[in-house]
Coordinates of C-alpha atoms and ligand atoms in Angstrom, one line a residue:
X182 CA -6.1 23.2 -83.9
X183 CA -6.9 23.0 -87.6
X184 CA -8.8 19.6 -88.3
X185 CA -8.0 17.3 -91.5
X186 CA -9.6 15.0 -93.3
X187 CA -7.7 12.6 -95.2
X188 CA -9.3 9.6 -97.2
X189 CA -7.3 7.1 -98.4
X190 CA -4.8 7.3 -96.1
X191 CA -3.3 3.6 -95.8
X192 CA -2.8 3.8 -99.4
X193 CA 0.8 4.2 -101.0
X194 CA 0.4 7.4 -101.5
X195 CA -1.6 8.8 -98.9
X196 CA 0.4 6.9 -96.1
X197 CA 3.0 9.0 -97.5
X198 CA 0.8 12.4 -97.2
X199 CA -0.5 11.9 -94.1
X200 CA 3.5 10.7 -92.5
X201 CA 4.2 14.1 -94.0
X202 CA 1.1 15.9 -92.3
X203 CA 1.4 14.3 -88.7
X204 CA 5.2 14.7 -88.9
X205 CA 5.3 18.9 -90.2
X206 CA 1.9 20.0 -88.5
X207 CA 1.9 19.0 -84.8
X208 CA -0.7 22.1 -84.4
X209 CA -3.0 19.9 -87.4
X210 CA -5.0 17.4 -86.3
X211 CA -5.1 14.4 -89.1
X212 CA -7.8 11.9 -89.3
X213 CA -7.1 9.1 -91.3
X214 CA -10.3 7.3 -93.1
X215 CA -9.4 4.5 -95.0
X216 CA -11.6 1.2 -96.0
X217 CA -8.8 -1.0 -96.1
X218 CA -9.4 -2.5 -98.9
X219 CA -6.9 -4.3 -100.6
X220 CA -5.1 -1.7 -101.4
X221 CA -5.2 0.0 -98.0
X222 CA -2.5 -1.4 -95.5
X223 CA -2.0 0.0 -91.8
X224 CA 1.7 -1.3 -91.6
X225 CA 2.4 1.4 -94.0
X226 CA 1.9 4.1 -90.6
X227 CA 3.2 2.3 -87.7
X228 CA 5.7 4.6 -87.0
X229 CA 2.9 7.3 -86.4
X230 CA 0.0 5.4 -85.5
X231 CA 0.6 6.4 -81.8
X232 CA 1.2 10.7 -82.4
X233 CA -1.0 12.5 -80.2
X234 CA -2.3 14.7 -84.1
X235 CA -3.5 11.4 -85.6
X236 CA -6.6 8.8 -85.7
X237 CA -7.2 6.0 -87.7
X238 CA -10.7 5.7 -88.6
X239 CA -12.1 2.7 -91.0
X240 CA -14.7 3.1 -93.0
X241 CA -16.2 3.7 -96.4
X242 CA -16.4 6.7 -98.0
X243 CA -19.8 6.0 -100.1
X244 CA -21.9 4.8 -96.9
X245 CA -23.4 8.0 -96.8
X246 CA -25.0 7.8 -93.2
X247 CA -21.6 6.6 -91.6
X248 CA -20.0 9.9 -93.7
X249 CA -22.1 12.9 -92.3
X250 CA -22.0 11.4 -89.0
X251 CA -17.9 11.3 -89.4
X252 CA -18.8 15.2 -90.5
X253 CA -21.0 16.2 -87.6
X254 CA -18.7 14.6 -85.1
X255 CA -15.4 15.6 -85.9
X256 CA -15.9 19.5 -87.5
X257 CA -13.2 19.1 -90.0
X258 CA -11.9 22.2 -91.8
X259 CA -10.3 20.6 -94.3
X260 CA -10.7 17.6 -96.3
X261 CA -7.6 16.0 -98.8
X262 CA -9.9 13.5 -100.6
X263 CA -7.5 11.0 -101.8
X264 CA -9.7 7.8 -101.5
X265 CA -10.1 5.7 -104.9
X266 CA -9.6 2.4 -107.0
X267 CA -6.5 3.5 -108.1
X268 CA -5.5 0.3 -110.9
X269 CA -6.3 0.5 -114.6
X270 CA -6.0 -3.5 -114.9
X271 CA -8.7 -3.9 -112.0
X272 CA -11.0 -1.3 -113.5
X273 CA -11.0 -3.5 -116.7
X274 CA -12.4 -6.2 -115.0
X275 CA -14.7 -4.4 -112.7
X276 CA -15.6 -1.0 -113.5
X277 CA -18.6 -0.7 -111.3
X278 CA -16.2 -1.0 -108.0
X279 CA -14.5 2.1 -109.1
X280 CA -17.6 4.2 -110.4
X281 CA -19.0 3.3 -107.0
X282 CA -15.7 4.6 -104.8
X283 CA -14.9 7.3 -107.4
X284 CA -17.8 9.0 -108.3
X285 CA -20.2 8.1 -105.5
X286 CA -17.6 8.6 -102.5
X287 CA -16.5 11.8 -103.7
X288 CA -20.5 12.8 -104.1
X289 CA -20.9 11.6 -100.6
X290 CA -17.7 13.5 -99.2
X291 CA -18.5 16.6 -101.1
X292 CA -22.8 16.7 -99.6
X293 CA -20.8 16.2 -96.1
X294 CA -18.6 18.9 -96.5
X295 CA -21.6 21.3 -98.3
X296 CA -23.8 20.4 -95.6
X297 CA -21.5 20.7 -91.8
X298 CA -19.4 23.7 -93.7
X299 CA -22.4 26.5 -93.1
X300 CA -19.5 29.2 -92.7
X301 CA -17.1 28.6 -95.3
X302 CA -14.1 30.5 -94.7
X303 CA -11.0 28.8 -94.0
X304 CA -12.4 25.5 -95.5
X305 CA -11.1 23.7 -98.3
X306 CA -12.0 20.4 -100.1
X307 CA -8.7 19.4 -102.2
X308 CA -9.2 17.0 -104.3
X309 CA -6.6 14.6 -105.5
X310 CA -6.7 13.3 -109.0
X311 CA -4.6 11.8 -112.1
X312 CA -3.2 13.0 -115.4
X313 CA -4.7 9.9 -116.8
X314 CA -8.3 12.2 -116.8
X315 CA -6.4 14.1 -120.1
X316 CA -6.6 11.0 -122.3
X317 CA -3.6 9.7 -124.2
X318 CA -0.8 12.2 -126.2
X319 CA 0.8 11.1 -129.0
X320 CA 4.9 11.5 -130.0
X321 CA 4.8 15.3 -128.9
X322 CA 3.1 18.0 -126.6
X323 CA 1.7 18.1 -123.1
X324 CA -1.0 17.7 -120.8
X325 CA -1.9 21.2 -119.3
X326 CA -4.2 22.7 -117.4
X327 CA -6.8 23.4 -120.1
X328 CA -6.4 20.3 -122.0
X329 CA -10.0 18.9 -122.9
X330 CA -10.6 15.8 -120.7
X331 CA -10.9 12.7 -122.6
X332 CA -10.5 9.8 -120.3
X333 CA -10.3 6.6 -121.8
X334 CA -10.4 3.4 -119.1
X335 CA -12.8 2.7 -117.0
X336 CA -10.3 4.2 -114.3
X337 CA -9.4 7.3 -115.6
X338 CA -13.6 7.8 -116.3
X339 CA -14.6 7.3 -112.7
X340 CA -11.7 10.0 -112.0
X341 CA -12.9 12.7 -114.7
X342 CA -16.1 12.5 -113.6
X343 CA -15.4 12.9 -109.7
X344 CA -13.4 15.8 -110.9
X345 CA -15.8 17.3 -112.7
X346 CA -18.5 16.5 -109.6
X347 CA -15.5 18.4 -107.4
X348 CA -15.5 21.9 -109.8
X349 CA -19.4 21.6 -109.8
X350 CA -19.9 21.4 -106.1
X351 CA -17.5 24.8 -106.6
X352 CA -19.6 26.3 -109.4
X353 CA -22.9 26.1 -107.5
X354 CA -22.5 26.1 -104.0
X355 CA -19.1 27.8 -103.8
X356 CA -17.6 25.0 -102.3
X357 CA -13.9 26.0 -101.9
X358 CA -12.3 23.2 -103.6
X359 CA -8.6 22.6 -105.3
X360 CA -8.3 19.7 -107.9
X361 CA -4.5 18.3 -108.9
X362 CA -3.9 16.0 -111.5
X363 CA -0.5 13.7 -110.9
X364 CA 1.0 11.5 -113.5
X365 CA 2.5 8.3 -112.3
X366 CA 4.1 7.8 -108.7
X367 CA 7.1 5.2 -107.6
X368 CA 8.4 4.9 -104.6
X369 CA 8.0 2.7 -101.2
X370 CA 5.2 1.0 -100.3
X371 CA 3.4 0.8 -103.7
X372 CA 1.1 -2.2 -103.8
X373 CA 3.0 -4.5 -105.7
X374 CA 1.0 -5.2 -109.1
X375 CA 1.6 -1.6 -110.7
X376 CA 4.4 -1.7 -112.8
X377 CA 7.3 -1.1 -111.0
X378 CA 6.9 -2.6 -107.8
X379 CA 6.2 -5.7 -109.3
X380 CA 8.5 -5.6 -112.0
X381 CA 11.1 -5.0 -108.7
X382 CA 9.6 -7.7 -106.9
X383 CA 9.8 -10.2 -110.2
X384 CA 12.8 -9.4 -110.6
X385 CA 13.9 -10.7 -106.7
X386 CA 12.0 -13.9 -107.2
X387 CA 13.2 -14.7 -110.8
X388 CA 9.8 -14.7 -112.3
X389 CA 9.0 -13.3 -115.6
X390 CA 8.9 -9.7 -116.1
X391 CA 5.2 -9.1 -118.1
X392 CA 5.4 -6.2 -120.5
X393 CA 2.7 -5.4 -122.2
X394 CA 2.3 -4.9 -125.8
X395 CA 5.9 -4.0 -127.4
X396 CA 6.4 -1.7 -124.4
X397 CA 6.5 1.3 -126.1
X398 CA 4.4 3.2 -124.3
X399 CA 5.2 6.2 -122.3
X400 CA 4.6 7.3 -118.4
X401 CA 6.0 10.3 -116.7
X402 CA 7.2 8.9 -113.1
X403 CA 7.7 11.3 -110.0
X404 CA 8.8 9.9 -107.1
X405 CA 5.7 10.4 -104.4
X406 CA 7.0 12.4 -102.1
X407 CA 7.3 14.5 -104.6
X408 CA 3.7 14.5 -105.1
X409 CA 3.2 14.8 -101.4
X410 CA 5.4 17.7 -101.2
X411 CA 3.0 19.4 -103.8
X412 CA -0.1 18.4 -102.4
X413 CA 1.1 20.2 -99.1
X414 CA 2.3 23.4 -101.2
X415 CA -1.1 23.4 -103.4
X416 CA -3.0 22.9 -99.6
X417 CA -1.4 25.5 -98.0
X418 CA -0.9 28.2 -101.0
X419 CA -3.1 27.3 -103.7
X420 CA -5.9 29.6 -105.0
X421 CA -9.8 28.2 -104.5
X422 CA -11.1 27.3 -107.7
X423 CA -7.9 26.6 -109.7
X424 CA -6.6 22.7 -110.9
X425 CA -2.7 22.4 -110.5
X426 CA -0.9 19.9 -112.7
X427 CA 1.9 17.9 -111.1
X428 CA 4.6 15.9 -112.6
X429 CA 8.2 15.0 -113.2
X430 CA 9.3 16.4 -116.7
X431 CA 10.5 12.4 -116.7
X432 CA 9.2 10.6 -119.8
X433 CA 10.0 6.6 -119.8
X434 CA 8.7 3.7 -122.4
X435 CA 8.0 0.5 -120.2
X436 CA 10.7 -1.4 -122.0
X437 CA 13.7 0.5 -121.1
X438 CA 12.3 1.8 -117.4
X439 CA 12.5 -2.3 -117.2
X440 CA 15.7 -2.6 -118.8
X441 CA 17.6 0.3 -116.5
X442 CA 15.3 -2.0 -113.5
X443 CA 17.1 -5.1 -114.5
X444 CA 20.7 -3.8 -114.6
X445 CA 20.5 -1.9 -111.5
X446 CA 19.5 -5.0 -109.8
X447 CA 21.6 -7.4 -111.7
X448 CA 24.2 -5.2 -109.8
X449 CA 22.9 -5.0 -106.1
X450 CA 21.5 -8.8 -106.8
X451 CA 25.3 -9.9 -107.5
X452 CA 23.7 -11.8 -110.7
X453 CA 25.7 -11.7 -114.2
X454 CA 25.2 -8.6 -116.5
X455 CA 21.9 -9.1 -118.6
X456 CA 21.0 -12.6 -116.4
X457 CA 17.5 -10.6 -114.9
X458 CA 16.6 -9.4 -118.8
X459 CA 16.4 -12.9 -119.4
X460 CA 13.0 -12.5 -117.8
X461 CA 11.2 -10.1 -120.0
X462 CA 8.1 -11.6 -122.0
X463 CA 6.1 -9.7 -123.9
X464 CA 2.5 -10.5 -123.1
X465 CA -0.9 -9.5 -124.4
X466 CA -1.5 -5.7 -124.4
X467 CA -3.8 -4.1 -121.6
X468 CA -7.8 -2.9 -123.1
X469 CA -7.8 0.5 -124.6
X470 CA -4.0 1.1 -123.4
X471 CA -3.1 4.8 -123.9
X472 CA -0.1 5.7 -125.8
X473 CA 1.6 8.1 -123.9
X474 CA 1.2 10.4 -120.8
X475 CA 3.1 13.7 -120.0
X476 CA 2.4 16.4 -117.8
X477 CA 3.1 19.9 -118.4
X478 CA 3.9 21.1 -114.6
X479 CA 4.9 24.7 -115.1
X480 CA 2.2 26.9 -113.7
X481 CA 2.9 24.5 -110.1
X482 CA 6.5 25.6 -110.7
X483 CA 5.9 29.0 -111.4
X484 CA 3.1 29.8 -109.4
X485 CA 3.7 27.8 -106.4
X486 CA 7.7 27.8 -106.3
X487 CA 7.4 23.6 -106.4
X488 CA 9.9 21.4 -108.6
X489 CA 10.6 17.7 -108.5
X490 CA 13.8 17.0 -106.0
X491 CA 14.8 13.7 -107.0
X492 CA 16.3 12.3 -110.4
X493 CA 14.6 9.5 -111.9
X494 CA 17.3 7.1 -111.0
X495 CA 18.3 8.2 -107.9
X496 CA 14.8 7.6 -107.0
X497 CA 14.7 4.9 -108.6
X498 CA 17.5 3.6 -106.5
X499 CA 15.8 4.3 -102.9
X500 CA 12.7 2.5 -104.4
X501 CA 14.6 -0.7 -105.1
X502 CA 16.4 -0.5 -101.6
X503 CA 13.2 -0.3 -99.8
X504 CA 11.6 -3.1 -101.5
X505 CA 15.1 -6.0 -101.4
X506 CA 14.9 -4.3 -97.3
X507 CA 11.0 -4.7 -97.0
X508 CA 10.8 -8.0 -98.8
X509 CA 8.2 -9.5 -95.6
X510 CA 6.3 -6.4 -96.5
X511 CA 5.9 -7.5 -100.0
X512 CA 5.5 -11.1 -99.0
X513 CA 2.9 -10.2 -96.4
X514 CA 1.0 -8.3 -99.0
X515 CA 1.2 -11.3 -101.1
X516 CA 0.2 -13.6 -98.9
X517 CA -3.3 -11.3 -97.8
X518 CA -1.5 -12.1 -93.8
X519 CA -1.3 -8.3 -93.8
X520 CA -5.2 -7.8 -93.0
X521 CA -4.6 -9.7 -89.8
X522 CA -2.7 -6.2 -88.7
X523 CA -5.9 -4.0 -88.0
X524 CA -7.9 -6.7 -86.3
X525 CA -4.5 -7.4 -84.1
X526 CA -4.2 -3.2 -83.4
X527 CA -7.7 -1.8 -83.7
X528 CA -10.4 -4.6 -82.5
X529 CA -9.5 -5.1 -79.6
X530 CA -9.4 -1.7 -78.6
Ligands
NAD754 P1 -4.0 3.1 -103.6 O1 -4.9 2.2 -104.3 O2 -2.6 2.7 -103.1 O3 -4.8 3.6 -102.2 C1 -6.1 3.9 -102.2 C2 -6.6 3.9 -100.8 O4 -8.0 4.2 -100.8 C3 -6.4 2.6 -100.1 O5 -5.9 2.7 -98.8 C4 -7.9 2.0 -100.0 O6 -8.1 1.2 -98.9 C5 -8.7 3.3 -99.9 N1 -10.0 3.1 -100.4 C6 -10.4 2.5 -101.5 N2 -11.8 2.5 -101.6 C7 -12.2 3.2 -100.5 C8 -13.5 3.5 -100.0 N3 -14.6 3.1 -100.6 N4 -13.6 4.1 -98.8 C9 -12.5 4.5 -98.1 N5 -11.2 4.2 -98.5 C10 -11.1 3.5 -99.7 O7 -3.9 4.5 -104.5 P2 -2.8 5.5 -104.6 O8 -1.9 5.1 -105.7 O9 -2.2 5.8 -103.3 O10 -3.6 6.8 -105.1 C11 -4.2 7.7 -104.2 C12 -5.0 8.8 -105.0 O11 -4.1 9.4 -105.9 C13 -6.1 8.2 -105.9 O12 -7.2 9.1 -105.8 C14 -5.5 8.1 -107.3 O13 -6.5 8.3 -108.3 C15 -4.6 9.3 -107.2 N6 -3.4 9.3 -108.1 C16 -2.6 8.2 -108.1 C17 -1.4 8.1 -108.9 C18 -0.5 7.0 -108.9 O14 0.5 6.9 -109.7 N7 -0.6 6.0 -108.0 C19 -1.2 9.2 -109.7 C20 -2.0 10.3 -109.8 C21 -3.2 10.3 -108.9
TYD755 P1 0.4 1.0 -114.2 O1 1.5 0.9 -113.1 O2 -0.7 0.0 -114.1 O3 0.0 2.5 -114.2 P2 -1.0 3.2 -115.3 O4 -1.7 2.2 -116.1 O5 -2.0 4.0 -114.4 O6 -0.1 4.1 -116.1 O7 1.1 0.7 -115.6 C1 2.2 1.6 -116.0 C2 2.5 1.2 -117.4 O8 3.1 -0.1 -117.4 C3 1.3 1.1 -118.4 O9 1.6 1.5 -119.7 C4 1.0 -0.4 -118.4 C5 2.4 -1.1 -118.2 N1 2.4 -2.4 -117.5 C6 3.1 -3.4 -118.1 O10 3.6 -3.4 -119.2 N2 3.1 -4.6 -117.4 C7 2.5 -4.8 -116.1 O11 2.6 -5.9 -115.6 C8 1.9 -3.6 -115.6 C9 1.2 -3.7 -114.2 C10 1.8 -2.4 -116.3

């Protein structure tokens, strides 16, 4: 039975990997190690929490000691590092929190890995990173590949340089490692103060809809299990050594993304066309915001045989269902009550 690491898995979008992992690999074992910070939420696996291929395990990915025991213990094969601060706004306000997760949890994961993997075939480190590592485009061209990194926020910094700590683990200890870089995910269970998710939850609750700046600048959005879907292709069929770029060919501004948000659920909300617009304020722009993002995702297609499946608004659609059917979720989140869940599951185990 091939063993798996997979850090960050209560996140939004590893809860989605690893659902995906327990679910197509019954012959995988899948251990789960998450911190739970506030990002991390158990609820987001009950329906697997019980399969016979999965364990939770909590725990911190830069406490070293706790790490290489983890290692020694469990003889993983296979590590999808996914673990991170993962919000631009919160790495304004405290960029040490995510050079600490980003840079020195992936060093600590990647000595683990060197150090218990003494025979190195059939081992692979994959790394899982962001577009935002590229820097910001202006009106035209692409991220690929080989674009120069420039990272820009303290975010997107912490993220270069644990990519960069990944491909030199790879350079001088052969490491087998894959790096991806993902532009921006939607979908269920995103922690609701990234853009959509709260602009969908605002948008419930009446409550102004914050854009910053004029809105004008551009994400490409793919629905994540899209991206989970390619992480399991890169996994399973990408070459050691090589970065993969993954992304939806979907270019949105803010302002419209939250205007096509508004009339879709002015329609399901039963509220008079252009009522939820009414709630757009334009509010100071974010530190250092970059301009425009786009990935170029051909060699993934080409190489690898993966494309996105979903249109924007049909995924768009299933993401707006799941948050009006999961409002407790959302409300649990918001209220913090949803930390009580692991201490009600897990400590008195
Ligand atoms: P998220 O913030 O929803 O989840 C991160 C998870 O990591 C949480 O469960 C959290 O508890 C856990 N975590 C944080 N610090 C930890 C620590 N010190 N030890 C152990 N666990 C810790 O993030 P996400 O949006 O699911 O992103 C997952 C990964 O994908 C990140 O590496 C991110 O950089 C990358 N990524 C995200 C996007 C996106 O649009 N969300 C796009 C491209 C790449
Ligand atoms: P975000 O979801 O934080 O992702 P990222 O910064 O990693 O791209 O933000 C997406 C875009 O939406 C970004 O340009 C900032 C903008 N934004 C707003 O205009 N208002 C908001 O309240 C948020 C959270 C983001």
């Amino acid at each position: 039975m091939k063993k798996i690491l997979i850090t960050g898995g209560a996140g939004f979008i590893g809860s989605h990997l690893v659902r995906l992992f327990v679910h197509k690999y019954p012959d995988y074992f899948i251990t789960n190690l998450d911190a739970l910070t506030y990002a991390g939420n158990l609820e987001n696996l009950t329906d697997i929490e019980n399969s016979p291929n999965y364990a939770f395990v909590k725990g911190d990915i830069t406490d070293e000691s706790f790490v290489e025991a983890l290692f020694e213990e469990k003889k993983f094969d296979a590590v999808i590092h996914l673990a991170a601060e993962s919000h631009v706004d919160r790495s304004i306000l405290d960029p040490m929190s995510f050079v600490k997760t980003n840079v020195l949890g992936t060093g600590v994961l990647l000595n683990a890995a060197k150090k218990n993997w003494t025979d190195l075939s059939n081992k692979l480190f994959y790394h899982v990173s962001t577009d935002e590592v590229y820097g910001s485009l202006g009106e035209v061209g692409f991220f690929t590949e080989t674009t120069p990194y420039d990272p820009r926020s303290p975010y997107s910094a912490s993220k270069a340089s644990s990519d960069h700590l990944v491909r030199a683990y790879h350079h001088t200890y052969n490491l087998p490692v894959v790096v991806s870089n993902c532009s921006n995910n939607y979908g269920s269970h995103q922690f609701p103060e990234k853009l959509l998710p709260l602009m969908i939850n605002n948008i419930m609750h009446s409550k102004p809809l914050p854009v910053y700046g004029k809105g004008e600048n551009v994400r490409d959005w793919l629905w994540v299990e899209d991206h989970a879907r390619a992480i399991d292709i890169i996994f399973h069929k990408g070459i050691v050594g090589e970065t993969y770029n993954i992304g939806g060919f979907n270019e949105w501004k803010n302002i419209d993304i939250v205007h096509l948000l508004c009339r879709i659920m002015d329609k399901k909300l039963n509220r008079a066309e252009g009522e939820s617009e009414k709630l757009i304020t334009y509010v100071k722009d974010r530190a250092g915001h970059d301009k425009r993002y786009a990935i170029d995702a051909t060699k993934l297609e080409k190489e690898l045989g993966w494309s996105p499946s979903l249109q924007f608004e049909e995924g768009l659609e299933k993401t707006i269902d799941w948050y009006l059917a999961n409002e407790t979720w959302v409300s649990r989140i918001t209220s913090g009550s949803y930390k009580q869940y692991y201490d009600q599951q897990y400590t008195k185990r």
